[in-house]
PDB file of C-alpha atoms in Angstrom:
ATOM      1  CA  UNK W 304      29.196   9.252 -35.225  1.00 51.00           C
ATOM      2  CA  UNK W 305      26.149   9.571 -32.949  1.00 66.00           C
ATOM      3  CA  UNK W 306      23.939   6.510 -32.774  1.00 81.00           C
ATOM      4  CA  UNK W 307      20.235   7.045 -33.334  1.00 92.00           C
ATOM      5  CA  UNK W 308      17.606   5.308 -31.227  1.00 96.00           C
ATOM      6  CA  UNK W 309      14.130   4.865 -32.650  1.00 98.00           C
ATOM      7  CA  UNK W 310      11.532   5.645 -29.988  1.00 98.00           C
ATOM      8  CA  UNK W 311       7.850   4.755 -30.369  1.00 98.00           C
ATOM      9  CA  UNK W 312       4.790   4.691 -28.109  1.00 98.00           C
ATOM     10  CA  UNK W 313       1.910   2.252 -28.420  1.00 98.00           C
ATOM     11  CA  UNK W 314      -1.016   4.204 -26.987  1.00 98.00           C
ATOM     12  CA  UNK W 315      -3.006   0.952 -26.924  1.00 97.00           C
ATOM     13  CA  UNK W 316      -1.305  -2.429 -26.451  1.00 96.00           C
ATOM     14  CA  UNK W 317      -2.447  -3.916 -29.782  1.00 95.00           C
ATOM     15  CA  UNK W 318      -0.154  -1.517 -31.631  1.00 96.00           C
ATOM     16  CA  UNK W 319       2.924  -3.063 -30.021  1.00 97.00           C
ATOM     17  CA  UNK W 320       2.136  -6.532 -31.360  1.00 94.00           C
ATOM     18  CA  UNK W 321       3.137  -5.377 -34.857  1.00 94.00           C
ATOM     19  CA  UNK W 322       6.543  -4.094 -33.766  1.00 97.00           C
ATOM     20  CA  UNK W 323       9.785  -5.816 -34.816  1.00 97.00           C
ATOM     21  CA  UNK W 324      12.132  -6.921 -31.993  1.00 98.00           C
ATOM     22  CA  UNK W 325      12.171  -3.945 -29.637  1.00 98.00           C
ATOM     23  CA  UNK W 326      13.219  -3.064 -26.102  1.00 98.00           C
ATOM     24  CA  UNK W 327       9.797  -2.592 -24.524  1.00 98.00           C
ATOM     25  CA  UNK W 328       8.754  -0.555 -21.518  1.00 98.00           C
ATOM     26  CA  UNK W 329       5.286  -1.578 -20.353  1.00 98.00           C
ATOM     27  CA  UNK W 330       3.218   0.956 -18.422  1.00 98.00           C
ATOM     28  CA  UNK W 331       0.129   0.229 -16.362  1.00 97.00           C
ATOM     29  CA  UNK W 332       0.405   3.383 -14.289  1.00 98.00           C
ATOM     30  CA  UNK W 333      -2.653   2.854 -12.076  1.00 96.00           C
ATOM     31  CA  UNK W 334      -1.608   0.465 -10.698  1.00 96.00           C
ATOM     32  CA  UNK W 335       0.204  -2.695 -11.812  1.00 96.00           C
ATOM     33  CA  UNK W 336       3.498  -1.046 -12.844  1.00 97.00           C
ATOM     34  CA  UNK W 337       3.597   0.945  -9.633  1.00 98.00           C
ATOM     35  CA  UNK W 338       2.680  -2.084  -7.521  1.00 97.00           C
ATOM     36  CA  UNK W 339       5.444  -4.173  -9.103  1.00 97.00           C
ATOM     37  CA  UNK W 340       7.978  -1.404  -8.502  1.00 98.00           C
ATOM     38  CA  UNK W 341       6.833  -0.996  -4.890  1.00 98.00           C
ATOM     39  CA  UNK W 342       6.933  -4.744  -4.215  1.00 98.00           C
ATOM     40  CA  UNK W 343      10.528  -5.041  -5.422  1.00 98.00           C
ATOM     41  CA  UNK W 344      11.471  -1.873  -3.518  1.00 97.00           C
ATOM     42  CA  UNK W 345      10.120  -3.487  -0.364  1.00 97.00           C
ATOM     43  CA  UNK W 346      12.332  -6.530  -0.789  1.00 97.00           C
ATOM     44  CA  UNK W 347      10.350  -9.046  -2.816  1.00 97.00           C
ATOM     45  CA  UNK W 348      12.939 -11.255  -4.547  1.00 97.00           C
ATOM     46  CA  UNK W 349      10.508 -11.793  -7.434  1.00 97.00           C
ATOM     47  CA  UNK W 350       6.886 -11.330  -8.419  1.00 98.00           C
ATOM     48  CA  UNK W 351       5.097 -14.022 -10.404  1.00 97.00           C
ATOM     49  CA  UNK W 352       2.464 -12.488 -12.705  1.00 96.00           C
ATOM     50  CA  UNK W 353      -0.593 -14.243 -14.065  1.00 94.00           C
ATOM     51  CA  UNK W 354      -3.974 -13.245 -15.453  1.00 90.00           C
ATOM     52  CA  UNK W 355      -5.659 -16.301 -13.921  1.00 93.00           C
ATOM     53  CA  UNK W 356      -7.001 -16.154 -10.386  1.00 95.00           C
ATOM     54  CA  UNK W 357      -6.962 -19.936 -10.111  1.00 96.00           C
ATOM     55  CA  UNK W 358      -3.332 -20.095 -11.187  1.00 95.00           C
ATOM     56  CA  UNK W 359      -2.455 -17.229  -8.842  1.00 96.00           C
ATOM     57  CA  UNK W 360      -3.896 -19.107  -5.870  1.00 97.00           C
ATOM     58  CA  UNK W 361      -2.107 -22.323  -6.855  1.00 97.00           C
ATOM     59  CA  UNK W 362       1.269 -20.659  -7.400  1.00 97.00           C
ATOM     60  CA  UNK W 363       1.093 -18.694  -4.155  1.00 97.00           C
ATOM     61  CA  UNK W 364       0.270 -21.885  -2.251  1.00 96.00           C
ATOM     62  CA  UNK W 365       3.127 -23.822  -3.868  1.00 96.00           C
ATOM     63  CA  UNK W 366       5.669 -21.059  -3.302  1.00 95.00           C
ATOM     64  CA  UNK W 367       4.520 -19.735   0.045  1.00 96.00           C
ATOM     65  CA  UNK W 368       4.210 -16.331  -1.561  1.00 97.00           C
ATOM     66  CA  UNK W 369       2.178 -13.270  -0.765  1.00 97.00           C
ATOM     67  CA  UNK W 370      -0.958 -13.204  -2.940  1.00 97.00           C
ATOM     68  CA  UNK W 371      -2.032  -9.862  -4.413  1.00 97.00           C
ATOM     69  CA  UNK W 372      -4.456  -8.801  -7.082  1.00 95.00           C
ATOM     70  CA  UNK W 373      -7.708  -7.195  -8.078  1.00 95.00           C
ATOM     71  CA  UNK W 374     -10.721  -7.394 -10.304  1.00 94.00           C
ATOM     72  CA  UNK W 375     -12.463  -4.139 -11.109  1.00 91.00           C
ATOM     73  CA  UNK W 376     -10.050  -2.390  -8.758  1.00 93.00           C
ATOM     74  CA  UNK W 377     -11.255  -4.363  -5.747  1.00 95.00           C
ATOM     75  CA  UNK W 378      -9.181  -6.895  -3.814  1.00 95.00           C
ATOM     76  CA  UNK W 379      -9.947 -10.497  -4.700  1.00 95.00           C
ATOM     77  CA  UNK W 380     -11.575 -12.358  -1.763  1.00 95.00           C
ATOM     78  CA  UNK W 381      -8.997 -14.453   0.055  1.00 96.00           C
ATOM     79  CA  UNK W 382      -6.011 -12.485  -1.285  1.00 97.00           C
ATOM     80  CA  UNK W 383      -3.477 -10.898   1.052  1.00 96.00           C
ATOM     81  CA  UNK W 384      -3.449  -7.511  -0.682  1.00 97.00           C
ATOM     82  CA  UNK W 385      -4.956  -5.524  -3.489  1.00 97.00           C
ATOM     83  CA  UNK W 386      -2.966  -4.403  -6.531  1.00 96.00           C
ATOM     84  CA  UNK W 387      -1.902  -1.499  -4.346  1.00 97.00           C
ATOM     85  CA  UNK W 388       1.428   0.115  -3.458  1.00 98.00           C
ATOM     86  CA  UNK W 389      -0.167   1.644  -0.360  1.00 97.00           C
ATOM     87  CA  UNK W 390      -1.388  -1.725   0.931  1.00 96.00           C
ATOM     88  CA  UNK W 391       1.966  -3.368   0.305  1.00 97.00           C
ATOM     89  CA  UNK W 392       3.731  -0.627   2.239  1.00 96.00           C
ATOM     90  CA  UNK W 393       1.259  -1.069   5.096  1.00 96.00           C
ATOM     91  CA  UNK W 394       1.574  -4.853   5.420  1.00 94.00           C
ATOM     92  CA  UNK W 395       5.205  -5.269   4.313  1.00 92.00           C
ATOM     93  CA  UNK W 396       6.477  -8.271   2.393  1.00 92.00           C
ATOM     94  CA  UNK W 397       8.929  -9.761   4.868  1.00 89.00           C
ATOM     95  CA  UNK W 398      11.326 -10.913   2.146  1.00 92.00           C
ATOM     96  CA  UNK W 399       8.656 -13.161   0.603  1.00 96.00           C
ATOM     97  CA  UNK W 400       7.964 -13.523  -3.077  1.00 97.00           C
ATOM     98  CA  UNK W 401       4.634 -12.362  -4.421  1.00 98.00           C
ATOM     99  CA  UNK W 402       2.086 -13.572  -6.949  1.00 98.00           C
ATOM    100  CA  UNK W 403       0.154 -10.778  -8.687  1.00 97.00           C
ATOM    101  CA  UNK W 404      -2.976 -11.089 -10.810  1.00 95.00           C
ATOM    102  CA  UNK W 405      -4.660  -7.984 -12.225  1.00 91.00           C
ATOM    103  CA  UNK W 406      -7.477  -7.187 -14.625  1.00 84.00           C
ATOM    104  CA  UNK W 407      -5.220  -5.867 -17.361  1.00 86.00           C
ATOM    105  CA  UNK W 408      -1.516  -5.255 -16.769  1.00 84.00           C
ATOM    106  CA  UNK W 409      -0.438  -8.849 -16.205  1.00 84.00           C
ATOM    107  CA  UNK W 410      -2.172  -9.929 -19.433  1.00 87.00           C
ATOM    108  CA  UNK W 411      -0.296  -7.311 -21.461  1.00 93.00           C
ATOM    109  CA  UNK W 412       3.010  -8.507 -20.038  1.00 94.00           C
ATOM    110  CA  UNK W 413       2.181 -12.054 -21.102  1.00 92.00           C
ATOM    111  CA  UNK W 414       1.526 -10.966 -24.684  1.00 93.00           C
ATOM    112  CA  UNK W 415       4.882  -9.193 -24.951  1.00 96.00           C
ATOM    113  CA  UNK W 416       7.076 -11.811 -23.316  1.00 95.00           C
ATOM    114  CA  UNK W 417       8.774 -12.807 -26.591  1.00 96.00           C
ATOM    115  CA  UNK W 418      10.291  -9.339 -27.030  1.00 98.00           C
ATOM    116  CA  UNK W 419      14.087  -9.208 -26.477  1.00 98.00           C
ATOM    117  CA  UNK W 420      13.715  -7.156 -23.289  1.00 98.00           C
ATOM    118  CA  UNK W 421      10.626  -6.072 -21.374  1.00 98.00           C
ATOM    119  CA  UNK W 422      10.942  -3.501 -18.592  1.00 98.00           C
ATOM    120  CA  UNK W 423       8.129  -2.142 -16.443  1.00 98.00           C
ATOM    121  CA  UNK W 424       7.858   1.613 -16.061  1.00 98.00           C
ATOM    122  CA  UNK W 425       5.802   4.220 -14.232  1.00 98.00           C
ATOM    123  CA  UNK W 426       6.129   7.687 -12.726  1.00 98.00           C
ATOM    124  CA  UNK W 427       7.898   6.212  -9.706  1.00 98.00           C
ATOM    125  CA  UNK W 428      10.866   4.786 -11.631  1.00 98.00           C
ATOM    126  CA  UNK W 429      10.726   6.900 -14.798  1.00 98.00           C
ATOM    127  CA  UNK W 430      14.355   8.021 -14.855  1.00 98.00           C
ATOM    128  CA  UNK W 431      15.835   4.675 -13.806  1.00 98.00           C
ATOM    129  CA  UNK W 432      13.657   2.787 -16.289  1.00 98.00           C
ATOM    130  CA  UNK W 433      14.516   5.169 -19.132  1.00 98.00           C
ATOM    131  CA  UNK W 434      18.238   4.827 -18.468  1.00 98.00           C
ATOM    132  CA  UNK W 435      17.939   1.039 -18.379  1.00 98.00           C
ATOM    133  CA  UNK W 436      15.974   1.032 -21.647  1.00 98.00           C
ATOM    134  CA  UNK W 437      18.614   3.153 -23.381  1.00 98.00           C
ATOM    135  CA  UNK W 438      21.379   0.848 -22.149  1.00 97.00           C
ATOM    136  CA  UNK W 439      19.476  -2.264 -23.279  1.00 97.00           C
ATOM    137  CA  UNK W 440      18.725  -0.738 -26.679  1.00 97.00           C
ATOM    138  CA  UNK W 441      22.322   0.354 -27.186  1.00 95.00           C
ATOM    139  CA  UNK W 442      23.695  -3.060 -26.246  1.00 95.00           C
ATOM    140  CA  UNK W 443      21.212  -4.874 -28.506  1.00 96.00           C
ATOM    141  CA  UNK W 444      21.181  -2.322 -31.371  1.00 96.00           C
ATOM    142  CA  UNK W 445      17.388  -2.082 -31.134  1.00 97.00           C
ATOM    143  CA  UNK W 446      14.777   0.613 -30.844  1.00 98.00           C
ATOM    144  CA  UNK W 447      12.712   1.398 -27.755  1.00 98.00           C
ATOM    145  CA  UNK W 448       8.947   0.996 -27.596  1.00 98.00           C
ATOM    146  CA  UNK W 449       6.827   2.247 -24.717  1.00 98.00           C
ATOM    147  CA  UNK W 450       3.620   0.247 -24.360  1.00 98.00           C
ATOM    148  CA  UNK W 451       0.568   1.706 -22.646  1.00 98.00           C
ATOM    149  CA  UNK W 452      -1.433  -1.151 -21.170  1.00 96.00           C
ATOM    150  CA  UNK W 453      -4.628   0.828 -21.635  1.00 95.00           C
ATOM    151  CA  UNK W 454      -7.984  -0.039 -20.129  1.00 90.00           C
ATOM    152  CA  UNK W 455     -10.012  -2.835 -21.679  1.00 86.00           C
ATOM    153  CA  UNK W 456      -7.964  -2.479 -24.852  1.00 87.00           C
ATOM    154  CA  UNK W 457      -8.613   1.246 -25.147  1.00 94.00           C
ATOM    155  CA  UNK W 458      -6.606   4.413 -24.566  1.00 97.00           C
ATOM    156  CA  UNK W 459      -5.921   5.227 -20.912  1.00 97.00           C
ATOM    157  CA  UNK W 460      -4.935   8.744 -19.898  1.00 98.00           C
ATOM    158  CA  UNK W 461      -2.856   7.679 -16.894  1.00 98.00           C
ATOM    159  CA  UNK W 462      -0.677   5.376 -19.011  1.00 98.00           C
ATOM    160  CA  UNK W 463      -0.189   8.014 -21.713  1.00 98.00           C
ATOM    161  CA  UNK W 464       0.889  10.585 -19.127  1.00 98.00           C
ATOM    162  CA  UNK W 465       3.525   8.200 -17.792  1.00 98.00           C
ATOM    163  CA  UNK W 466       4.598   7.411 -21.362  1.00 98.00           C
ATOM    164  CA  UNK W 467       5.166  11.122 -21.997  1.00 98.00           C
ATOM    165  CA  UNK W 468       7.370  11.384 -18.925  1.00 98.00           C
ATOM    166  CA  UNK W 469       9.379   8.290 -19.852  1.00 98.00           C
ATOM    167  CA  UNK W 470       9.836   9.504 -23.447  1.00 98.00           C
ATOM    168  CA  UNK W 471      11.358  12.693 -22.037  1.00 98.00           C
ATOM    169  CA  UNK W 472      13.567  10.707 -19.680  1.00 98.00           C
ATOM    170  CA  UNK W 473      14.690   8.389 -22.519  1.00 98.00           C
ATOM    171  CA  UNK W 474      15.638  11.402 -24.626  1.00 98.00           C
ATOM    172  CA  UNK W 475      17.680  12.816 -21.743  1.00 98.00           C
ATOM    173  CA  UNK W 476      19.395   9.483 -21.089  1.00 98.00           C
ATOM    174  CA  UNK W 477      20.201   8.993 -24.761  1.00 97.00           C
ATOM    175  CA  UNK W 478      21.729  12.470 -25.046  1.00 96.00           C
ATOM    176  CA  UNK W 479      23.840  11.812 -21.947  1.00 96.00           C
ATOM    177  CA  UNK W 480      25.203   8.681 -23.648  1.00 95.00           C
ATOM    178  CA  UNK W 481      25.958  10.434 -26.925  1.00 94.00           C
ATOM    179  CA  UNK W 482      22.915   9.126 -28.794  1.00 93.00           C
ATOM    180  CA  UNK W 483      20.008  10.871 -30.445  1.00 94.00           C
ATOM    181  CA  UNK W 484      16.358   9.770 -30.498  1.00 97.00           C
ATOM    182  CA  UNK W 485      14.032   9.618 -33.473  1.00 97.00           C
ATOM    183  CA  UNK W 486      10.530  10.018 -32.043  1.00 98.00           C
ATOM    184  CA  UNK W 487       7.368   8.852 -33.759  1.00 98.00           C
ATOM    185  CA  UNK W 488       4.273  11.033 -33.798  1.00 98.00           C
ATOM    186  CA  UNK W 489       2.828   8.952 -30.952  1.00 98.00           C
ATOM    187  CA  UNK W 490       5.922   9.551 -28.834  1.00 98.00           C
ATOM    188  CA  UNK W 491       5.769  13.288 -29.509  1.00 98.00           C
ATOM    189  CA  UNK W 492       2.063  13.341 -28.716  1.00 98.00           C
ATOM    190  CA  UNK W 493       2.632  11.634 -25.358  1.00 98.00           C
ATOM    191  CA  UNK W 494       5.170  14.297 -24.372  1.00 98.00           C
ATOM    192  CA  UNK W 495       2.785  17.069 -25.413  1.00 98.00           C
ATOM    193  CA  UNK W 496      -0.064  15.465 -23.512  1.00 98.00           C
ATOM    194  CA  UNK W 497       1.847  15.349 -20.249  1.00 97.00           C
ATOM    195  CA  UNK W 498       2.973  18.971 -20.661  1.00 97.00           C
ATOM    196  CA  UNK W 499      -0.715  19.945 -20.766  1.00 97.00           C
ATOM    197  CA  UNK W 500      -1.090  18.775 -17.151  1.00 95.00           C
ATOM    198  CA  UNK W 501       1.186  20.744 -14.791  1.00 90.00           C
ATOM    199  CA  UNK W 502      -0.047  18.786 -11.742  1.00 95.00           C
ATOM    200  CA  UNK W 503       0.564  15.026 -11.912  1.00 96.00           C
ATOM    201  CA  UNK W 504      -1.771  14.105  -9.067  1.00 97.00           C
ATOM    202  CA  UNK W 505      -4.602  16.158 -10.559  1.00 97.00           C
ATOM    203  CA  UNK W 506      -4.000  14.541 -13.938  1.00 97.00           C
ATOM    204  CA  UNK W 507      -4.089  11.023 -12.523  1.00 98.00           C
ATOM    205  CA  UNK W 508      -7.224  11.831 -10.537  1.00 98.00           C
ATOM    206  CA  UNK W 509      -8.902  13.007 -13.747  1.00 97.00           C
ATOM    207  CA  UNK W 510      -8.193   9.745 -15.582  1.00 98.00           C
ATOM    208  CA  UNK W 511     -10.821   7.021 -15.670  1.00 96.00           C
ATOM    209  CA  UNK W 512      -8.547   4.728 -13.659  1.00 96.00           C
ATOM    210  CA  UNK W 513      -8.046   7.501 -11.122  1.00 97.00           C
ATOM    211  CA  UNK W 514     -11.787   7.985 -10.864  1.00 97.00           C
ATOM    212  CA  UNK W 515     -12.194   4.282 -10.075  1.00 96.00           C
ATOM    213  CA  UNK W 516      -9.605   4.527  -7.299  1.00 97.00           C
ATOM    214  CA  UNK W 517     -11.311   7.597  -5.854  1.00 98.00           C
ATOM    215  CA  UNK W 518     -14.626   5.725  -5.820  1.00 97.00           C
ATOM    216  CA  UNK W 519     -12.914   2.897  -3.917  1.00 96.00           C
ATOM    217  CA  UNK W 520     -11.328   5.260  -1.347  1.00 96.00           C
ATOM    218  CA  UNK W 521      -7.881   4.342  -2.674  1.00 97.00           C
ATOM    219  CA  UNK W 522      -6.581   7.871  -3.159  1.00 96.00           C
ATOM    220  CA  UNK W 523      -3.440   7.016  -1.187  1.00 97.00           C
ATOM    221  CA  UNK W 524      -2.387   4.937  -4.191  1.00 98.00           C
ATOM    222  CA  UNK W 525      -2.763   7.911  -6.520  1.00 98.00           C
ATOM    223  CA  UNK W 526      -0.353   9.959  -4.411  1.00 97.00           C
ATOM    224  CA  UNK W 527       2.209   7.157  -4.246  1.00 98.00           C
ATOM    225  CA  UNK W 528       1.907   6.418  -7.959  1.00 98.00           C
ATOM    226  CA  UNK W 529       2.413  10.108  -8.770  1.00 98.00           C
ATOM    227  CA  UNK W 530       5.791  10.302  -6.987  1.00 98.00           C
ATOM    228  CA  UNK W 531       8.062  10.960  -9.963  1.00 98.00           C
ATOM    229  CA  UNK W 532      11.543   9.362  -9.864  1.00 98.00           C
ATOM    230  CA  UNK W 533      11.067   8.202  -6.267  1.00 98.00           C
ATOM    231  CA  UNK W 534      12.459   4.720  -7.033  1.00 98.00           C
ATOM    232  CA  UNK W 535      15.615   3.443  -8.685  1.00 98.00           C
ATOM    233  CA  UNK W 536      14.138  -0.053  -9.094  1.00 98.00           C
ATOM    234  CA  UNK W 537      13.568  -1.297 -12.647  1.00 98.00           C
ATOM    235  CA  UNK W 538      11.377  -4.398 -12.864  1.00 98.00           C
ATOM    236  CA  UNK W 539      12.246  -6.697 -15.776  1.00 98.00           C
ATOM    237  CA  UNK W 540      10.102  -9.524 -17.151  1.00 98.00           C
ATOM    238  CA  UNK W 541      11.519 -13.049 -17.286  1.00 96.00           C
ATOM    239  CA  UNK W 542       9.628 -15.180 -19.784  1.00 90.00           C
ATOM    240  CA  UNK W 543       8.637 -18.765 -19.148  1.00 90.00           C
ATOM    241  CA  UNK W 544       6.087 -20.558 -17.040  1.00 91.00           C
ATOM    242  CA  UNK W 545       5.317 -18.954 -14.768  1.00 94.00           C
ATOM    243  CA  UNK W 546       6.112 -15.412 -15.876  1.00 95.00           C
ATOM    244  CA  UNK W 547       8.301 -13.664 -13.337  1.00 97.00           C
ATOM    245  CA  UNK W 548       9.302 -10.071 -12.695  1.00 98.00           C
ATOM    246  CA  UNK W 549      12.615  -9.352 -11.000  1.00 98.00           C
ATOM    247  CA  UNK W 550      14.747  -6.293 -10.273  1.00 98.00           C
ATOM    248  CA  UNK W 551      17.018  -5.548 -13.220  1.00 98.00           C
ATOM    249  CA  UNK W 552      20.659  -5.673 -12.234  1.00 93.00           C
ATOM    250  CA  UNK W 553      22.837  -2.935 -13.811  1.00 83.00           C
TER     251      UNK W 553
END
């Protein structure tokens, strides 16, 4: 008998807080999810995430870690790098850990840390993240919930586009493992939304987050963040103090 996986999308993060225990995939497409994936790809052993700039500075000093983050899309004064895959690729990480503080994405991760499993997804790791989510859900006999981090608590186009891609990838991965997926209306809507944009870079540029990056001359990040399935790295959240993100081991 084929197992059925329930698959939902929270188009704003508040919706996920009402979910029962669920395997969550958190998306902050532009840029926290992509930055976390890039940092681990580059060899960071772990990334500590915090919403507090003061705590970020303290933790980086204690750990000798690279310090990255932004407020309003701009690098925080005194930090080593912005919340930027392009900047991380330019400076390298040299095997060091990293502390990341962002305006939105790191706060959403904190609110979901009690979920049984929290993965971080984006265009870059869509297929790998979807496969990991299906495996986690099958092992734990749970549904999958994709959480759009949004922007200031509201709907964000870039996150919803990535959610639509990951829903499609989850469906493919489930079918390959002999499962079927029961999609909610929100999950179906996310897939339909992405299909309305044949060009991923153009779609991300059109989003409000993309417009901010364009205004900051950070278009290189948009191109990197739009590289679908370019990474096999799946960041996973480890709860506790401080919150940590590590590469999920198969």
